[in-house]
GROMACS .gro file of C-alpha atoms in nm:
model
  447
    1UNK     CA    1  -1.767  -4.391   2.615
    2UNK     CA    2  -2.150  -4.352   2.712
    3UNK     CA    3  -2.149  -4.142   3.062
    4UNK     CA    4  -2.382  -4.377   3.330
    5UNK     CA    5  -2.526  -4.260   3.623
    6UNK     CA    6  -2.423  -4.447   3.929
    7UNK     CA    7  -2.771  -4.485   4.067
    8UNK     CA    8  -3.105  -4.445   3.912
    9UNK     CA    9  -3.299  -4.121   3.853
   10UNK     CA   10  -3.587  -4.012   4.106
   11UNK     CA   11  -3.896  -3.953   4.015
   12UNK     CA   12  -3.870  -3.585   4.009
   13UNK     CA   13  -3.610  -3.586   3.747
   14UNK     CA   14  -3.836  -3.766   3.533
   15UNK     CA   15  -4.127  -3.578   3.547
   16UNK     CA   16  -3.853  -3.315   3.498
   17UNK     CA   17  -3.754  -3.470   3.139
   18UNK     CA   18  -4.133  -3.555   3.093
   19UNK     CA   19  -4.199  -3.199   3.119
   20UNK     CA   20  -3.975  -3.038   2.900
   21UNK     CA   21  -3.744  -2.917   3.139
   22UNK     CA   22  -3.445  -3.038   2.968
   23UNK     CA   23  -3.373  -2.704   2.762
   24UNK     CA   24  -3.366  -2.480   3.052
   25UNK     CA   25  -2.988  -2.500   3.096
   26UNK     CA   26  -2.973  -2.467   2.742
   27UNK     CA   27  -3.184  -2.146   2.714
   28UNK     CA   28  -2.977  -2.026   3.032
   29UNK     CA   29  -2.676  -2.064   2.797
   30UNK     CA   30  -2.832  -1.912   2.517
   31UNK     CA   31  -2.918  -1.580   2.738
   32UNK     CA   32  -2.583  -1.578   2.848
   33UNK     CA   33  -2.428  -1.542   2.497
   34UNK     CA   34  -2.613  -1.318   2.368
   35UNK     CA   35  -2.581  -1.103   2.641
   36UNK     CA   36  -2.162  -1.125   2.628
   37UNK     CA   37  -2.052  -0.877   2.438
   38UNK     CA   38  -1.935  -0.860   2.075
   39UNK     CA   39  -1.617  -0.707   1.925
   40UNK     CA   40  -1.703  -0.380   1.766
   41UNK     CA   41  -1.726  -0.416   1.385
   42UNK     CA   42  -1.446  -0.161   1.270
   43UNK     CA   43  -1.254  -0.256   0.975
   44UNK     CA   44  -0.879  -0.198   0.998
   45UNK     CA   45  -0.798  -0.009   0.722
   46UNK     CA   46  -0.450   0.094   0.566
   47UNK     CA   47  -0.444   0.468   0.773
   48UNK     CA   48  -0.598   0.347   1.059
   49UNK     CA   49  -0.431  -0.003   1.131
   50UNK     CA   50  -0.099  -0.005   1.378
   51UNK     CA   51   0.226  -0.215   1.253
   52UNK     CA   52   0.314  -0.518   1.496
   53UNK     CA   53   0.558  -0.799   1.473
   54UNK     CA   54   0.544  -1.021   1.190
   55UNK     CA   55   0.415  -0.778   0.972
   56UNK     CA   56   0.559  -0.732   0.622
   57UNK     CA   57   0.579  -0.362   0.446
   58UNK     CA   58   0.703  -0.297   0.125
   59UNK     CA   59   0.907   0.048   0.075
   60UNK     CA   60   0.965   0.217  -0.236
   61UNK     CA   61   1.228   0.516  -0.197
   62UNK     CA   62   1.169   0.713  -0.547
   63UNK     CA   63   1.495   0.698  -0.777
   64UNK     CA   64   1.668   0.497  -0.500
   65UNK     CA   65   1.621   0.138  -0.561
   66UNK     CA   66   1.898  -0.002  -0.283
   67UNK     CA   67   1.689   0.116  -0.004
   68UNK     CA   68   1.363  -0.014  -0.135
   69UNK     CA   69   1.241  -0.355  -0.059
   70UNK     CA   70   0.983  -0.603   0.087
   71UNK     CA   71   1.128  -0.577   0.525
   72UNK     CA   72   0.990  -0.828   0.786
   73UNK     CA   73   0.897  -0.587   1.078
   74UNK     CA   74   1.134  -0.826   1.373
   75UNK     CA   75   1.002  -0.928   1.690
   76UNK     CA   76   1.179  -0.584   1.825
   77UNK     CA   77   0.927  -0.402   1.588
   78UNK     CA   78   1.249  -0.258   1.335
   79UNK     CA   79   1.299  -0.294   1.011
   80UNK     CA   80   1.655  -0.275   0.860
   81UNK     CA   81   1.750  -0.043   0.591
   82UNK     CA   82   2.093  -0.028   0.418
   83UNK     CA   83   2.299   0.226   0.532
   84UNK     CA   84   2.038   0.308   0.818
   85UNK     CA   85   2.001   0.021   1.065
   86UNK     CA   86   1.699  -0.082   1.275
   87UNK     CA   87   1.410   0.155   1.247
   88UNK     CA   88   1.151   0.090   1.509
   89UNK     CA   89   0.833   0.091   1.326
   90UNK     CA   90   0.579  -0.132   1.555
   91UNK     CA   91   0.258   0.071   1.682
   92UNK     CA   92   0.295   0.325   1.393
   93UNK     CA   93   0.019   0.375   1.107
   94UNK     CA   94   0.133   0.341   0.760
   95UNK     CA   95   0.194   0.753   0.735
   96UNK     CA   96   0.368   0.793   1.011
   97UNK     CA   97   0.617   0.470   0.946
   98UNK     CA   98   0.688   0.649   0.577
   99UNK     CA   99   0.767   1.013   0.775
  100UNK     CA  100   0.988   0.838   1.026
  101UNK     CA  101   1.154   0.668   0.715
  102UNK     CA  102   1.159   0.969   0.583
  103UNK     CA  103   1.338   1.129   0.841
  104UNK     CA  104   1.578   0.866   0.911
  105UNK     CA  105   1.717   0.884   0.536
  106UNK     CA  106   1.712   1.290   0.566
  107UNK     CA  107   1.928   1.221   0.840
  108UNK     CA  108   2.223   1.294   0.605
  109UNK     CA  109   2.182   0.965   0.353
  110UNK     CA  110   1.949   1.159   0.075
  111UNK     CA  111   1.848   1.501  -0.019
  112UNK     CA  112   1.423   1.557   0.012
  113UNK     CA  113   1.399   1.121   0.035
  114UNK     CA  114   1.063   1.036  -0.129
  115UNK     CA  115   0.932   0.701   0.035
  116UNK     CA  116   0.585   0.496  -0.018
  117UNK     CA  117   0.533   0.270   0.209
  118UNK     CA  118   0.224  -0.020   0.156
  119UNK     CA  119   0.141  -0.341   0.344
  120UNK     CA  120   0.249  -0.660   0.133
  121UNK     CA  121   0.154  -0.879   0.441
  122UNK     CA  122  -0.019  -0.917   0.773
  123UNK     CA  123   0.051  -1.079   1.070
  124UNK     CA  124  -0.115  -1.414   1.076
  125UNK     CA  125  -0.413  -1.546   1.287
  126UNK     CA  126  -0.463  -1.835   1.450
  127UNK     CA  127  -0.810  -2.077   1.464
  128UNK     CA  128  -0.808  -2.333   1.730
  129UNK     CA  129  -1.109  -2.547   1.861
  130UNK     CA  130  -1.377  -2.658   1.719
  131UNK     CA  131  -1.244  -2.661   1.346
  132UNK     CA  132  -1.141  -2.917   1.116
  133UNK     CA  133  -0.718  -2.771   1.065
  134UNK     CA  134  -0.663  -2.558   1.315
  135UNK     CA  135  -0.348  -2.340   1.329
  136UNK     CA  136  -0.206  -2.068   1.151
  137UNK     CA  137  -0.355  -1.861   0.867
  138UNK     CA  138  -0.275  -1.576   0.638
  139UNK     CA  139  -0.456  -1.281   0.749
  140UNK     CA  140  -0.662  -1.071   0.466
  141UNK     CA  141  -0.785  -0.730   0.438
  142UNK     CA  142  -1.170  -0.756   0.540
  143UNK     CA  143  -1.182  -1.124   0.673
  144UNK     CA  144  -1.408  -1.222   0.933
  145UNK     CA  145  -1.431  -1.518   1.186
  146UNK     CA  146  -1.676  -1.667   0.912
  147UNK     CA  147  -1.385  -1.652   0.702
  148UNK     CA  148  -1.100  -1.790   0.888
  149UNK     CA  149  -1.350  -2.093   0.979
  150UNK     CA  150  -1.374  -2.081   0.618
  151UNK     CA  151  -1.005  -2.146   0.567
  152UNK     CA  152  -0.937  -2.365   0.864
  153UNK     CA  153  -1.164  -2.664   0.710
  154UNK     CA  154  -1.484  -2.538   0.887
  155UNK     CA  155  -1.629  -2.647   1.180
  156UNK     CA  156  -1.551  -2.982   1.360
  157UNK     CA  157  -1.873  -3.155   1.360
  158UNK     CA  158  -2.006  -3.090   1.035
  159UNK     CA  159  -2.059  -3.413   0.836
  160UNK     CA  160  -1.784  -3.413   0.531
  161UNK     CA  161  -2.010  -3.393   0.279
  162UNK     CA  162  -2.153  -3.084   0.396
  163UNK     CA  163  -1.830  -2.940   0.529
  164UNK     CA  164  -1.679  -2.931   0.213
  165UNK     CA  165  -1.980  -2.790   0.056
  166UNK     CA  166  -1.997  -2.546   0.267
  167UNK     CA  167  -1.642  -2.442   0.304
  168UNK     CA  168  -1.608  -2.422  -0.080
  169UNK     CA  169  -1.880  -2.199  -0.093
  170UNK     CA  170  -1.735  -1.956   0.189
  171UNK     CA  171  -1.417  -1.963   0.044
  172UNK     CA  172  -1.525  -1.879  -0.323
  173UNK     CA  173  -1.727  -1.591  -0.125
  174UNK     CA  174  -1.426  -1.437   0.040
  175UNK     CA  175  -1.237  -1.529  -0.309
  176UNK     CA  176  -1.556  -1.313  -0.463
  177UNK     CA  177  -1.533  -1.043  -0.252
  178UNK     CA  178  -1.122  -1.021  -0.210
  179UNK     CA  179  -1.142  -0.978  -0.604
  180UNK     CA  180  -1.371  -0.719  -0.622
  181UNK     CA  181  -1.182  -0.508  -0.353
  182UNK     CA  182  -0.828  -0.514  -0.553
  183UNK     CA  183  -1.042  -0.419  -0.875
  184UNK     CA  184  -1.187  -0.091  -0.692
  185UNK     CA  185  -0.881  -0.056  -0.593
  186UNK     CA  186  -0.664  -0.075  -0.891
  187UNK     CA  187  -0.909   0.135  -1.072
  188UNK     CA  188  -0.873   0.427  -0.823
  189UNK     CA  189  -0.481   0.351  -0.854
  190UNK     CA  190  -0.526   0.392  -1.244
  191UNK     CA  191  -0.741   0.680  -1.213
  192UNK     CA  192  -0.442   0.851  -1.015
  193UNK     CA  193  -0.161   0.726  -1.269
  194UNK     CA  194  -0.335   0.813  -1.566
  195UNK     CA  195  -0.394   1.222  -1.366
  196UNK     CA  196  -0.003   1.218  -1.336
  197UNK     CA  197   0.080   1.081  -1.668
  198UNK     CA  198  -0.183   1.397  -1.807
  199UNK     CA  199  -0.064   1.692  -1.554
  200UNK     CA  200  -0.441   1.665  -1.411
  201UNK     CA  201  -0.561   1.727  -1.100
  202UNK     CA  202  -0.651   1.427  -0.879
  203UNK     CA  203  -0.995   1.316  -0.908
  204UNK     CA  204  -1.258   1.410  -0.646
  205UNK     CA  205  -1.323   1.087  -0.466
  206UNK     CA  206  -1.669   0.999  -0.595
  207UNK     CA  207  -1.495   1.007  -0.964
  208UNK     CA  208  -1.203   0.814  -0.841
  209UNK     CA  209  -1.353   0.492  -0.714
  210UNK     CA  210  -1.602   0.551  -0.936
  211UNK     CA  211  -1.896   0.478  -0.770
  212UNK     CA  212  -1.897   0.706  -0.441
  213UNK     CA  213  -1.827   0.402  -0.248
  214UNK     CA  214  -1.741   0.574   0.090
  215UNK     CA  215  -1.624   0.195   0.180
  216UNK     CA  216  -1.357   0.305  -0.030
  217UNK     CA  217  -1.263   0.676   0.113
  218UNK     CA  218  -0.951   0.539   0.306
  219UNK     CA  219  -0.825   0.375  -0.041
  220UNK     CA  220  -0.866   0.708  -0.267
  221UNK     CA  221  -0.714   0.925   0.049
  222UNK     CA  222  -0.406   0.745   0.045
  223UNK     CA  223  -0.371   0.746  -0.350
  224UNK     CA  224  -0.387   1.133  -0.330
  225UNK     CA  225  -0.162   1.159  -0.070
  226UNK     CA  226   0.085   0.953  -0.274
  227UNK     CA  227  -0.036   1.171  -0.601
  228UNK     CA  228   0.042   1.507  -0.403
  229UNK     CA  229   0.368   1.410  -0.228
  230UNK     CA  230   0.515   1.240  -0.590
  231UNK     CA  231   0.386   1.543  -0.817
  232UNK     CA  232   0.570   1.760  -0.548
  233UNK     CA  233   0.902   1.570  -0.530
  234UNK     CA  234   0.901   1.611  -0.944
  235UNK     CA  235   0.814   2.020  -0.929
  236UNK     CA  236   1.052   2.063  -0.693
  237UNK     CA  237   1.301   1.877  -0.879
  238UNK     CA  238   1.246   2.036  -1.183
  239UNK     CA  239   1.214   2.413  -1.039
  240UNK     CA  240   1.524   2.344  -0.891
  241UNK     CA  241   1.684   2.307  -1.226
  242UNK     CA  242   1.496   2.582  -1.375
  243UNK     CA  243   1.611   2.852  -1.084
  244UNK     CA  244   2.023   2.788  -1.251
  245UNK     CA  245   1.887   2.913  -1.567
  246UNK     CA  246   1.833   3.264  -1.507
  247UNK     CA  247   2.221   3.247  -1.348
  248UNK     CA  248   2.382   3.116  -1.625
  249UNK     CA  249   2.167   3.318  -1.860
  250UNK     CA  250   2.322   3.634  -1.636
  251UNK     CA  251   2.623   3.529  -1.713
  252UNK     CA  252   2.688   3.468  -2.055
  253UNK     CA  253   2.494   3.835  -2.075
  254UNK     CA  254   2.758   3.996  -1.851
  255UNK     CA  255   3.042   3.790  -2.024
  256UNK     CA  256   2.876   3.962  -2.385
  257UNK     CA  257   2.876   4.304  -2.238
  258UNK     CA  258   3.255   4.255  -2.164
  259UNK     CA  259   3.319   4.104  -2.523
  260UNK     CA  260   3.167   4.417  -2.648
  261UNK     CA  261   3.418   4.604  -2.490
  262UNK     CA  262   3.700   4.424  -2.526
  263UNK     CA  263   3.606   4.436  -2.874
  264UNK     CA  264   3.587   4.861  -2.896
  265UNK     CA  265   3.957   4.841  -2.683
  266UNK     CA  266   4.064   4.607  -2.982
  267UNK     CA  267   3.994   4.774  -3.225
  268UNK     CA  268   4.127   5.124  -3.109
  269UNK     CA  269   4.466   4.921  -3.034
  270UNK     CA  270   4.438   4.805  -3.384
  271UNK     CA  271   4.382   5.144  -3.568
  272UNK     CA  272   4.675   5.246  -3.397
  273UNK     CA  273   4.939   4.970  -3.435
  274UNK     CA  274   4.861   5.036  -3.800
  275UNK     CA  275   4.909   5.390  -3.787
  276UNK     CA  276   5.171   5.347  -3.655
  277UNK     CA  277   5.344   5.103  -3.864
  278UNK     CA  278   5.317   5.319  -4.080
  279UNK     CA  279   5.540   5.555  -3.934
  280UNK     CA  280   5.775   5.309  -3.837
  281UNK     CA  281   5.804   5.248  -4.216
  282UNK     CA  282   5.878   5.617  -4.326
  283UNK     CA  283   6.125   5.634  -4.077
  284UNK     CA  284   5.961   5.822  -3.818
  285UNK     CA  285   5.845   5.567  -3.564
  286UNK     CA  286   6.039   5.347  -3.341
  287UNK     CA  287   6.018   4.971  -3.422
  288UNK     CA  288   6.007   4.898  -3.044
  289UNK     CA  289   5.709   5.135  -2.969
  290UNK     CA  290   5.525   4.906  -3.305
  291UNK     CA  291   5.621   4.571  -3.066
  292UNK     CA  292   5.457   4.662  -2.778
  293UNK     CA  293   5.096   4.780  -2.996
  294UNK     CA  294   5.096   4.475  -3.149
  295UNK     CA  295   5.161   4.273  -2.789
  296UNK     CA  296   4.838   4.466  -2.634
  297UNK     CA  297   4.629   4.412  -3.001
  298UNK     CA  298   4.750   4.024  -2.944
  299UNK     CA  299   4.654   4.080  -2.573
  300UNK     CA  300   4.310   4.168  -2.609
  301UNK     CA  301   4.256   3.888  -2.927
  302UNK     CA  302   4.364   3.641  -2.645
  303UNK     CA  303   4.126   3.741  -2.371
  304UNK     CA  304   3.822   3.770  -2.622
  305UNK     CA  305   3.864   3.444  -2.704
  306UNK     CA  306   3.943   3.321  -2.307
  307UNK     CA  307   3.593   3.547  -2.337
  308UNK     CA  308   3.382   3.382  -2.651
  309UNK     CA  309   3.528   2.996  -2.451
  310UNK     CA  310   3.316   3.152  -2.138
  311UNK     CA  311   3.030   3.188  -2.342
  312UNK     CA  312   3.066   2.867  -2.514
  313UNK     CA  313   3.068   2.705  -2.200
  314UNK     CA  314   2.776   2.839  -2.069
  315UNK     CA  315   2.593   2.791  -2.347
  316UNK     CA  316   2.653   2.423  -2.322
  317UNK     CA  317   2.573   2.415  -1.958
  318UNK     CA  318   2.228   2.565  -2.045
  319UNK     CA  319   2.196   2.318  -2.309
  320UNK     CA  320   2.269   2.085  -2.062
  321UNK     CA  321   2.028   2.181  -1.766
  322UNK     CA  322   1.765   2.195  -2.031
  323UNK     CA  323   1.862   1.784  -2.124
  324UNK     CA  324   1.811   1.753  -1.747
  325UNK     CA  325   1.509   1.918  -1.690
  326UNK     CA  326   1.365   1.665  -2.001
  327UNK     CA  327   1.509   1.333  -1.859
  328UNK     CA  328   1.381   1.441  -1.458
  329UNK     CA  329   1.063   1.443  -1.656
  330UNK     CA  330   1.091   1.123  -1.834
  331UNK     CA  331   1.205   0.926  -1.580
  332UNK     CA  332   0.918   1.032  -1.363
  333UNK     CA  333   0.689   0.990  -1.682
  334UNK     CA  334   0.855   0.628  -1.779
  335UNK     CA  335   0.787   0.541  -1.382
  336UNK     CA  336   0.437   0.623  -1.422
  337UNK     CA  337   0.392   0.462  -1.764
  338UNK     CA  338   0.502   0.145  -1.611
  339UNK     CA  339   0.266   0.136  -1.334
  340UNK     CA  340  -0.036   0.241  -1.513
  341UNK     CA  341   0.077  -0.011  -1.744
  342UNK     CA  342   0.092  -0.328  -1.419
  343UNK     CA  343  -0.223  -0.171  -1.301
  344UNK     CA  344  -0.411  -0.183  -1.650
  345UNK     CA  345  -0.260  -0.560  -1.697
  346UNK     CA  346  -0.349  -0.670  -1.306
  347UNK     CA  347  -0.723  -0.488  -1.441
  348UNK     CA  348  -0.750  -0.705  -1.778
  349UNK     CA  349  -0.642  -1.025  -1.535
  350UNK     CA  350  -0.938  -0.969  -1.303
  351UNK     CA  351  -1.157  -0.865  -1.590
  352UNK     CA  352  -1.142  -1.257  -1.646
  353UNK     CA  353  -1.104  -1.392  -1.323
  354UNK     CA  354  -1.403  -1.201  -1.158
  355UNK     CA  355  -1.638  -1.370  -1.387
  356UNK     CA  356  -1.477  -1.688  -1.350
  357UNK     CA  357  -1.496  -1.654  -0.942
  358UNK     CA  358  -1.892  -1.532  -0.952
  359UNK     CA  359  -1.962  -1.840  -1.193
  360UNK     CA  360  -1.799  -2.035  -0.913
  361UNK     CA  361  -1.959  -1.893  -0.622
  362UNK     CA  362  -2.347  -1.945  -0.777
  363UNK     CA  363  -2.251  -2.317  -0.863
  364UNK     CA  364  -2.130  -2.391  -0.498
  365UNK     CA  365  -2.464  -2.211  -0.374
  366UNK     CA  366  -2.673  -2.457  -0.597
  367UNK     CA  367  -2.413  -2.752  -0.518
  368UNK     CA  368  -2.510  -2.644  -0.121
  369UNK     CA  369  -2.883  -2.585  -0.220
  370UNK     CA  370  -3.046  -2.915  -0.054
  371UNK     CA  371  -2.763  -2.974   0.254
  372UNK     CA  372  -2.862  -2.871   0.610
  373UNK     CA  373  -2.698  -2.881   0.940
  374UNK     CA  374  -2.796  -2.806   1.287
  375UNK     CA  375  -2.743  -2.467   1.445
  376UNK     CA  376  -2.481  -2.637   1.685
  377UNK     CA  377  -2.466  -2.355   1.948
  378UNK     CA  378  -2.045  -2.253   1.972
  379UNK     CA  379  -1.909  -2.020   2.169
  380UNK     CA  380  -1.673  -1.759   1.980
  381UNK     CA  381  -1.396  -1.594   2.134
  382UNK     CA  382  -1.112  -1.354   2.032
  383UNK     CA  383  -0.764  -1.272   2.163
  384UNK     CA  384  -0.651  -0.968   2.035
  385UNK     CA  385  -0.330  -0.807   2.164
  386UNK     CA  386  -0.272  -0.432   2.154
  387UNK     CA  387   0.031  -0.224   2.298
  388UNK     CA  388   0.158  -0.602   2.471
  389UNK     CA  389  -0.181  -0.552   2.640
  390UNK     CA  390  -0.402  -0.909   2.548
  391UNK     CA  391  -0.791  -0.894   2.588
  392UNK     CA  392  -1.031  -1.195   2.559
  393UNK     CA  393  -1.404  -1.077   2.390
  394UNK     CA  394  -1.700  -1.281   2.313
  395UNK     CA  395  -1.739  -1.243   1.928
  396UNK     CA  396  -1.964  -1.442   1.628
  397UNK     CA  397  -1.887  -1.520   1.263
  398UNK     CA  398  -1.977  -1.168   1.153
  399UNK     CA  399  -1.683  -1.049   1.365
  400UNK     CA  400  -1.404  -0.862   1.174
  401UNK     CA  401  -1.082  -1.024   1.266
  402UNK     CA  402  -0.741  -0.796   1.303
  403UNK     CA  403  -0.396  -0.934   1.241
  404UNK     CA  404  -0.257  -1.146   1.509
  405UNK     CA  405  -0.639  -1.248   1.632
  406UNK     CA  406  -0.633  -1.595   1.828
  407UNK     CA  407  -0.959  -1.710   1.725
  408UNK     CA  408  -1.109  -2.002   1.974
  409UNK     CA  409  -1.431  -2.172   1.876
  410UNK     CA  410  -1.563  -2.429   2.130
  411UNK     CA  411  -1.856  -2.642   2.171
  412UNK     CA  412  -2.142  -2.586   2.418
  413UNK     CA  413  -2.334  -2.850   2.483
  414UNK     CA  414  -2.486  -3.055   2.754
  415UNK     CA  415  -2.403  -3.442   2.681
  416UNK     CA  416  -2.686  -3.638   2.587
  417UNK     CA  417  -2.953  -3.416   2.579
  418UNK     CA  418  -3.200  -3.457   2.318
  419UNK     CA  419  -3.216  -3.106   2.106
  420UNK     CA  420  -3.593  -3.068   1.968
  421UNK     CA  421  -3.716  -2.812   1.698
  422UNK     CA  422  -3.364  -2.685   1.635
  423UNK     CA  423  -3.363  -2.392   1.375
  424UNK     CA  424  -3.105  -2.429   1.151
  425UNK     CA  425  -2.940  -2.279   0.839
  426UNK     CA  426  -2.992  -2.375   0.531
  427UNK     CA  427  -2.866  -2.310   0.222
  428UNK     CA  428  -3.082  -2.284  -0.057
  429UNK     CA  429  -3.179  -2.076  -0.404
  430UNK     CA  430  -2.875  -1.835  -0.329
  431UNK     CA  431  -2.981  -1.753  -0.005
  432UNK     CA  432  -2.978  -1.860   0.341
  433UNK     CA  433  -3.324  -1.991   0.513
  434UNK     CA  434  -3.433  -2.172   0.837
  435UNK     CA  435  -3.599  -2.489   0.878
  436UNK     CA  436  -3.686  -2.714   1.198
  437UNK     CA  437  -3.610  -3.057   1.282
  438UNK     CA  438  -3.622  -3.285   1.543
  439UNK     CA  439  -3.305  -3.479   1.642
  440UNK     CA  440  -3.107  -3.588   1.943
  441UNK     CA  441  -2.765  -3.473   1.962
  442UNK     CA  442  -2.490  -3.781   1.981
  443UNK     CA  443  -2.329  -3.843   2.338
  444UNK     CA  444  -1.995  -3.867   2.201
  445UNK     CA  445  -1.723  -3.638   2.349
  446UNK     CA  446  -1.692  -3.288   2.236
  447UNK     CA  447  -1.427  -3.112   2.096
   0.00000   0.00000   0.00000
């Protein structure tokens, strides 16, 4: 309902509104926000950011699919491994949850446990206020309170033609711009995939994203720390097989040398069991004395065979190490092969969806080219909670958002005031420009 006043105005008050006074509270309030401070714009990135509840992380334990998964971090801050139990995870960076992970499975679970651990989902944010759906939203990579304002419907006042307008071109923006991150980096992923899958050396980072993009130097550290720590894991592996040649080779040489000689002994106990036979047979020998030659001659035949079955044995075991050698390199090979292979198919994907998203962005620019709205003024504010401590700062739509924000957007505005010579946004040609206009702002409640 329109607000009266319950007796009339004096005459100072309207030479006040004859005068212009009526913006001074307003430019008080304008002062006032642009002196509060704004959140600092640093980009949470997959080293730097800290786990929290309500977090999802996917972790891949190399060769040891039962303890790999996608694991909701609980409102404790564990996640729950077979065989394991809770591992408390909150507060830690994504290197130091895979060590601890690490360390729990060395615990007497797996020998040298390799274990990759990624993000596969934030915590969400919330958007309440002055927005058309407020409540929960995914949280992405990058996205700003521009962004989630984006997603929530937009702001509450704008008329629905224009809100819709508008919010379809934000959104295909952050679609834009999400795309173009996972191409840069999938292509540094490939770029490390197709090194392993050659026996190269990792890329120096300007080659692997390609373009130098430091934006990107978080992204093509962690793909060389996963390149080092895997093409470790498989040398060490496969020079642990390697070291039980030169044993088994030792071996079979020692059992040779011992053939050799068992071969001279036979042979000597041969010559004279026949000699002797001989004897026997002209009457001169004894037949028992012939028995007991012939038991050692079938003595020694016995253990060079027990001897030549050594051999044989080894021989098959060194065949055998050199079969396992080969398939510790294929299966690390055939691993690779099929993630270069996702990455290259996720790569052809956005090869046609990138175009598809920028031909979509440009037409919601020139669908938005010829809408204005007033610069409403809002006030911006973010919750952000860190180690259970919360903290309430004074941010604007260029503000990076963290997982878990509570963003609050709320009107500022005296009621019935008449706003004059407002400078507001426009969309127009691709890019944003300013225009004036004259208009008196509605007396309706605020939101």
């Amino acid at each position: 309902m329109r607000r009266r006043d319950a007796a009339p105005r004096t005459d100072a008050k309207r030479s006040q509104a004859a005068g212009g006074g009526w913006w001074a509270p307003l430019a008080m309030f304008v002062a006032v926000f642009m002196a509060a401070p704004v959140l600092a714009q640093t980009e949470p990135t997959p080293q730097t950011y800290r786990l929290a509840p309500g977090d999802r992380v996917s972790v891949v334990v190399f060769g040891q699919t039962e303890f790999s998964g996608d694991l909701l971090i609980d409102a404790a801050g564990n996640i729950r491994l077979p065989f394991v139990g809770p591992i408390e995870v909150a507060n830690l960076t994504l290197p130091e949850c895979q060590k601890r992970i690490v360390d729990r499975l060395a615990e007497g679970i797996l020998n040298r446990p390799n274990v990759n651990v990624q993000i596969s989902e934030f915590s969400p944010i919330f958007v309440l206020g002055d927005v058309r759906t407020a409540g929960v939203q995914p949280f992405k990579l990058g996205m700003t309170v521009k962004a989630a304002v984006a997603v929530a419907g937009g702001f509450g006042v704008i008329p629905p033609a224009q809100s819709t307008a508008v919010t379809e071109l934000l959104a295909s923006e952050e679609r834009l711009r999400q795309l173009t991150l996972e191409k840069a980096i999938l292509t540094i992923r490939k770029t490390r995939l197709e090194a392993q899958r050659d026996g190269a050396a990792f890329p120096a980072p300007d080659q692997a994203n390609g373009r130098g993009d430091d934006s990107l130097a978080d992204i093509v550290a962690l793909e060389k720390e996963t390149f080092d720590s895997q093409m470790a894991i498989q040398r060490s592996q496969i020079d642990l097989l390697h070291a039980q040649k030169p044993r088994i080779e030792s071996e079979i040489e020692a059992l040779n040398v011992q053939l050799v000689a068992r071969k001279k002994q036979l042979d000597l106990v041969r010559q004279n069991a026949d000699q002797y036979t001989r004897l026997t047979r002209q009457g001169l020998g004894l037949s028992s004395t012939e028995m007991q030659l012939r038991l050692t001659e079938a003595t020694y035949e016995s253990e060079m065979g027990n001897l030549s079955a050594q051999v044989a044995r080894l021989k098959m075991d060194l065949g055998a190490l050199d079969i396992r050698i080969q398939e510790a390199d294929a299966t690390f090979k055939r691993q690779i092969l099929a993630e270069l292979r996702d990455a290259r198919d996720r790569l052809k994907n956005l090869d046609v969806t990138l175009p598809m998203a920028r031909e979509i962005r440009d037409s919601r620019l020139q669908q938005t080219g010829n809408i204005t709205d007033f610069n409403v003024p809002r006030s911006i504010t973010v919750t952000r909670t860190r180690g259970g401590q919360h903290t309430v700062l004074a941010a604007d739509e260029t503000t990076l958002l963290e997982p878990g924000d509570i963003v609050e957007i709320q009107l500022r505005l005296a009621r019935g005031r008449p706003i004059a010579s407002v400078v507001t946004p426009q969309l127009g040609s691709g890019s944003l420009t300013s225009v004036r206009r004259d208009a008196a702002l509605p007396e309706a409640p605020l939101r």
